[in-house]
Amino acid sequence: MKIGKELNYLLNSQKREDAKQRIRKVYEALLYKRGNNPNWFDCPSAYLIKVSPRYNKVVKLLLDHKIIEFQSFNYDQSDIFNQRRKKYYNTEKGICMRYRFLIDTEDGDEYEFNVPQNLYDDEKWYMRTRYSLLQLNFSPNELLIKRDNFSRRLHTNITGSINGSMSYRDLLSGGEYFAIDAKTSQPRLLWMVLNEIGLVDKNLNYIFENGLDFYDYIIERIDALKTRDEAKELFTSWINGTGYIDLNKVAIRDIFSVTNMFIRNYKTKSYKDVCKLLQNREANIFIDDLLNNSPVDFTLSVHDSLIVKKEDVDIVLEYCRKRQPNLIFECEEIKRKK
């Protein structure tokens, strides 16, 4: 997460290190609960008490320092000389407290801090991931299951290096496990975002409305691109970079002029904004929807793919296609990379 000047001022005003740590934990937990929602978000007390039994004290500090505010529709009339906004919640109706951030949470210095895993205990994606990792003989003490606040991607024992040398392909090769991938997911997600806000890029529409491959399409039109990996690298630089593209590849801006305009405008605050937008959308689909509601017990996610057992692949593939009809899903046996 990033610590901006407002939060940094609050932290520096605390003399005890445990108080500072408590503030960081509650702040990070609020960030996680907000997700990619720019406005009000639900945050029940049962969630925050898992973070810290003294979360109320931290919330008051965050309110007093204008870092967050709670949703309110009226005022407390008990003291006519000191009008205060009244917290809005109703436990009987299942309405919990709602908050929003008053500061730019993307501005500040990076600070490595992870949300405590016990906050995920009630999440189906967490329990399914835990079960699946245990099935792969990872011990309970070594389980890694966490989500980052930037992309909301899920990081587990198999998404990075395993034992310092292996990848998940090395671990799961042999014919017993399959990967279900979304074909050209990032370009397609970008197209879906543009459609949702009413922007029409005729070339991008032509690709996906006619079932073409995005990377093959740009390889045919940009002479400097020779391989699929080069095409993927160009797309990544275009949406995730600071704006620089090699001169012999800048044609991508003209080919997709409307999309390029959207990317430039969306990066007003940070060049990482489009990257965050697409990765958040990807995580919402693959973790919060597909993994969370998987029809089989053994299911793992690796960014834009699901890992399932051979005997379950047909069931899960059909499930993915019905659940997310705007994506194109393919499956393949997991093999070691040559």
C-alpha positions in Angstrom: 0.0 0.0 0.0 1.0 3.7 -0.2 1.3 6.0 2.7 0.4 9.6 1.8 1.2 12.8 3.8 -2.1 12.7 5.8 -1.6 9.1 7.0 2.2 9.7 7.6 1.3 12.8 9.7 -1.0 10.6 11.8 1.6 7.9 12.2 4.3 10.3 13.2 2.1 11.7 15.9 2.0 8.3 17.6 4.8 7.6 20.1 4.3 3.8 20.5 5.2 1.5 17.6 2.3 -0.9 18.4 -0.1 2.1 17.9 1.5 2.8 14.5 1.2 -0.8 13.5 -2.5 -0.9 14.6 -3.2 2.1 12.4 -1.5 0.6 9.4 -3.4 -2.7 9.9 -6.8 -1.0 10.1 -6.0 1.3 7.2 -4.9 -1.6 5.0 -8.0 -3.6 6.0 -10.2 -0.6 4.9 -8.4 -0.4 1.6 -8.9 -4.1 1.0 -12.6 -3.8 1.8 -13.0 -0.9 -0.5 -11.5 -2.8 -3.4 -11.9 -0.8 -6.6 -15.0 1.1 -5.4 -14.2 4.8 -5.6 -17.0 5.8 -3.3 -18.9 4.3 -0.3 -18.1 0.8 0.7 -19.5 -1.6 3.4 -17.3 -2.4 6.3 -18.9 -4.3 9.2 -17.5 -4.1 12.7 -17.1 -7.9 12.7 -14.6 -7.5 9.9 -12.6 -4.8 11.6 -12.5 -6.5 15.0 -10.6 -9.3 13.4 -7.9 -6.8 12.4 -7.7 -5.2 15.9 -9.8 -5.4 19.0 -9.1 -1.7 19.3 -10.2 -0.8 15.8 -12.7 1.8 17.1 -9.8 4.0 18.3 -8.1 3.8 14.9 -11.3 4.6 13.1 -11.8 7.7 15.3 -8.3 8.9 14.5 -8.8 8.4 10.8 -12.1 10.3 11.0 -10.5 13.1 13.1 -7.7 13.5 10.6 -10.1 13.6 7.6 -8.7 10.5 6.1 -12.0 8.7 6.0 -15.7 9.6 6.7 -18.7 7.5 7.5 -22.0 7.6 5.7 -24.7 9.6 7.5 -28.2 10.9 6.6 -29.0 12.9 9.7 -27.6 14.5 12.8 -27.5 13.6 16.5 -30.0 15.9 18.2 -28.9 15.1 21.8 -26.6 18.1 22.0 -28.0 21.2 20.3 -24.8 23.1 20.9 -22.5 20.5 19.2 -24.2 19.1 16.1 -22.7 15.8 15.0 -23.4 13.6 12.1 -25.1 10.4 13.1 -23.7 7.0 12.0 -26.0 5.1 9.7 -26.3 1.3 10.3 -29.0 -1.2 11.3 -27.9 -4.6 12.5 -31.4 -6.0 12.5 -31.7 -5.2 8.8 -28.2 -6.3 8.0 -27.1 -2.7 7.2 -23.5 -2.1 8.3 -21.3 0.9 8.5 -20.2 2.5 5.2 -17.1 4.5 4.7 -15.2 6.3 2.0 -11.7 7.7 1.7 -11.2 11.5 1.6 -7.6 11.3 0.5 -5.9 10.0 -2.6 -4.9 6.5 -1.6 -2.6 6.1 -4.6 -0.4 9.1 -3.7 2.5 8.5 -1.3 5.4 6.2 -0.6 5.1 2.4 -1.0 4.9 0.4 2.2 4.8 -3.4 2.2 2.0 -4.6 4.4 -0.3 -7.6 4.0 -3.9 -8.0 5.2 -4.1 -10.7 7.9 -5.3 -14.0 6.3 -8.0 -14.5 9.0 -10.0 -11.7 7.3 -10.6 -14.1 4.4 -12.0 -17.0 6.5 -15.6 -16.4 5.4 -14.7 -16.1 1.7 -15.4 -19.1 -0.5 -12.5 -18.4 -2.8 -10.2 -18.5 0.2 -11.5 -21.8 1.6 -11.4 -23.4 -1.8 -7.8 -22.2 -2.4 -6.7 -23.4 1.1 -8.3 -26.8 0.4 -6.6 -27.1 -3.0 -3.2 -26.2 -1.7 -3.4 -28.7 1.1 -4.4 -31.3 -1.6 -1.1 -30.5 -3.3 0.7 -31.4 0.0 1.6 -27.9 1.1 1.5 -27.9 4.9 -0.9 -25.6 6.8 2.1 -23.7 8.3 3.5 -22.9 4.9 0.3 -21.8 3.1 0.5 -18.5 1.2 -2.9 -17.0 0.3 -3.1 -13.2 0.0 -4.4 -10.5 -2.2 -2.7 -7.2 -3.0 -4.5 -3.9 -2.9 -3.2 -2.6 -6.2 -4.5 -5.4 -8.6 -6.5 -7.5 -6.1 -4.8 -10.5 -7.7 -4.5 -13.6 -5.6 -1.0 -14.7 -4.6 -0.5 -18.2 -3.5 2.2 -20.9 -3.1 1.9 -21.7 -6.8 1.7 -18.2 -8.4 5.4 -17.5 -7.9 8.6 -19.5 -7.6 8.1 -22.8 -5.7 11.1 -23.8 -3.6 13.2 -21.1 -5.4 13.3 -22.9 -8.7 10.0 -24.5 -9.8 6.9 -23.0 -11.3 3.4 -24.3 -11.0 3.9 -26.0 -14.4 6.8 -28.0 -13.0 4.7 -29.0 -10.0 1.5 -29.9 -11.8 2.8 -31.4 -15.0 2.1 -35.1 -15.7 -1.4 -35.1 -17.1 -3.4 -34.9 -13.9 -4.1 -31.1 -14.0 -5.4 -28.7 -16.6 -5.4 -24.9 -17.0 -8.5 -23.1 -18.2 -7.4 -19.8 -19.7 -9.2 -16.7 -21.1 -7.8 -16.1 -24.6 -6.2 -12.6 -25.0 -7.9 -11.6 -21.8 -6.3 -8.2 -21.2 -7.2 -6.8 -24.7 -10.7 -8.2 -24.5 -11.2 -6.7 -21.0 -10.1 -3.3 -22.4 -12.6 -3.7 -25.2 -15.3 -4.6 -22.7 -14.5 -1.5 -20.6 -14.8 0.8 -23.6 -18.2 -0.8 -24.5 -19.5 -0.2 -21.0 -18.8 3.5 -21.2 -20.0 3.9 -24.8 -16.7 4.4 -26.6 -16.5 2.9 -30.0 -13.1 1.9 -31.5 -14.0 0.5 -34.9 -10.8 -1.6 -35.2 -11.0 -3.0 -31.7 -14.7 -3.8 -32.3 -13.9 -5.5 -35.6 -11.4 -7.8 -33.9 -13.6 -9.1 -31.1 -17.0 -9.0 -33.0 -15.5 -11.2 -35.7 -13.7 -13.6 -33.4 -10.2 -12.5 -34.5 -7.0 -12.8 -32.4 -5.9 -9.4 -31.2 -2.2 -10.2 -31.3 -2.3 -11.7 -34.8 -4.1 -8.6 -35.9 -1.4 -6.2 -34.8 1.4 -8.4 -36.0 -0.1 -8.2 -39.5 -0.2 -4.4 -39.4 3.0 -3.5 -37.6 6.1 -4.6 -39.5 8.4 -4.5 -36.5 6.4 -7.2 -34.7 7.5 -10.7 -35.6 6.3 -12.9 -32.8 3.3 -13.2 -30.5 5.5 -12.4 -27.5 6.6 -9.2 -29.1 3.0 -8.3 -29.7 2.1 -9.0 -26.1 5.1 -6.9 -24.9 3.9 -3.9 -27.1 0.4 -4.1 -25.7 1.7 -4.2 -22.2 3.9 -1.2 -22.8 1.0 0.7 -24.4 -1.4 0.3 -21.5 1.0 0.0 -18.6 3.9 2.3 -19.5 4.6 5.9 -19.1 3.9 6.7 -22.7 7.1 5.8 -24.5 6.8 3.3 -27.4 9.6 2.4 -29.9 9.2 4.5 -33.0 8.8 1.5 -35.3 5.8 0.3 -33.1 3.9 3.6 -32.4 1.4 2.7 -35.2 -0.6 0.9 -32.5 -1.8 4.4 -31.3 -3.2 5.1 -34.8 -4.7 1.7 -35.3 -6.7 2.0 -32.1 -7.0 5.8 -31.9 -10.1 5.9 -29.8 -8.6 3.4 -27.3 -5.4 5.4 -27.3 -7.4 8.5 -26.4 -9.1 6.6 -23.5 -5.8 5.3 -22.2 -4.2 8.8 -22.2 -7.1 10.4 -20.5 -7.4 7.6 -17.9 -3.8 8.0 -16.9 -4.3 11.5 -15.7 -3.3 10.7 -12.1 -0.9 7.8 -12.7 0.5 5.9 -15.6 -0.5 2.7 -13.7 -4.2 3.5 -13.7 -5.1 1.5 -16.8 -3.1 -1.5 -15.5 -4.9 -1.3 -12.2 -8.3 -1.0 -13.9 -7.8 -4.2 -16.0 -6.1 -6.2 -13.3 -9.0 -5.3 -10.9 -11.5 -6.4 -13.5 -9.6 -9.6 -14.1 -9.4 -10.4 -10.4 -13.1 -9.7 -10.0 -13.9 -12.2 -12.7 -11.4 -15.0 -11.9 -11.4 -14.8 -8.1 -14.6 -13.1 -6.9 -16.8 -14.9 -9.4 -15.3 -18.0 -11.1 -13.1 -19.3 -8.2 -15.6 -18.2 -5.6 -18.5 -20.1 -7.2 -16.6 -23.0 -8.8 -18.7 -26.2 -9.1 -15.8 -28.4 -8.0 -13.8 -28.4 -4.7 -10.3 -28.4 -6.2 -9.8 -25.1 -8.0 -6.9 -22.7 -8.0 -6.3 -19.4 -9.8 -3.2 -18.1 -11.6 -4.2 -14.6 -12.7 -6.3 -15.1 -15.8 -6.6 -18.9 -15.6 -8.1 -21.6 -13.3 -6.3 -24.8 -12.4 -8.5 -27.9 -12.1 -8.1 -31.7 -12.1 -8.3 -33.6 -15.3 -11.6 -35.3 -14.4 -13.2 -31.9 -13.7 -12.0 -29.9 -16.7 -15.1 -30.3 -18.9 -17.5 -29.3 -16.1 -15.5 -26.2 -15.2 -14.9 -25.2 -18.8 -18.6 -25.2 -19.5 -19.2 -23.4 -16.2 -16.8 -20.6 -17.2 -18.3 -20.2 -20.6 -21.8 -19.8 -19.2 -20.8 -17.6 -16.3 -18.6 -15.2 -18.3 -19.9 -15.4 -21.9 -18.0 -12.3 -23.1 -14.7 -14.1 -22.6 -13.3 -16.9 -24.7 -12.1 -19.9 -22.6 -9.7 -22.6 -23.7 -8.2 -25.5 -21.8 -4.9 -27.3 -22.0 -3.0 -29.9 -20.1 -0.4 -28.3 -17.8 3.1 -29.2 -19.0 6.6 -28.0 -18.2 7.8 -25.1 -20.4 10.5 -26.3 -22.8 
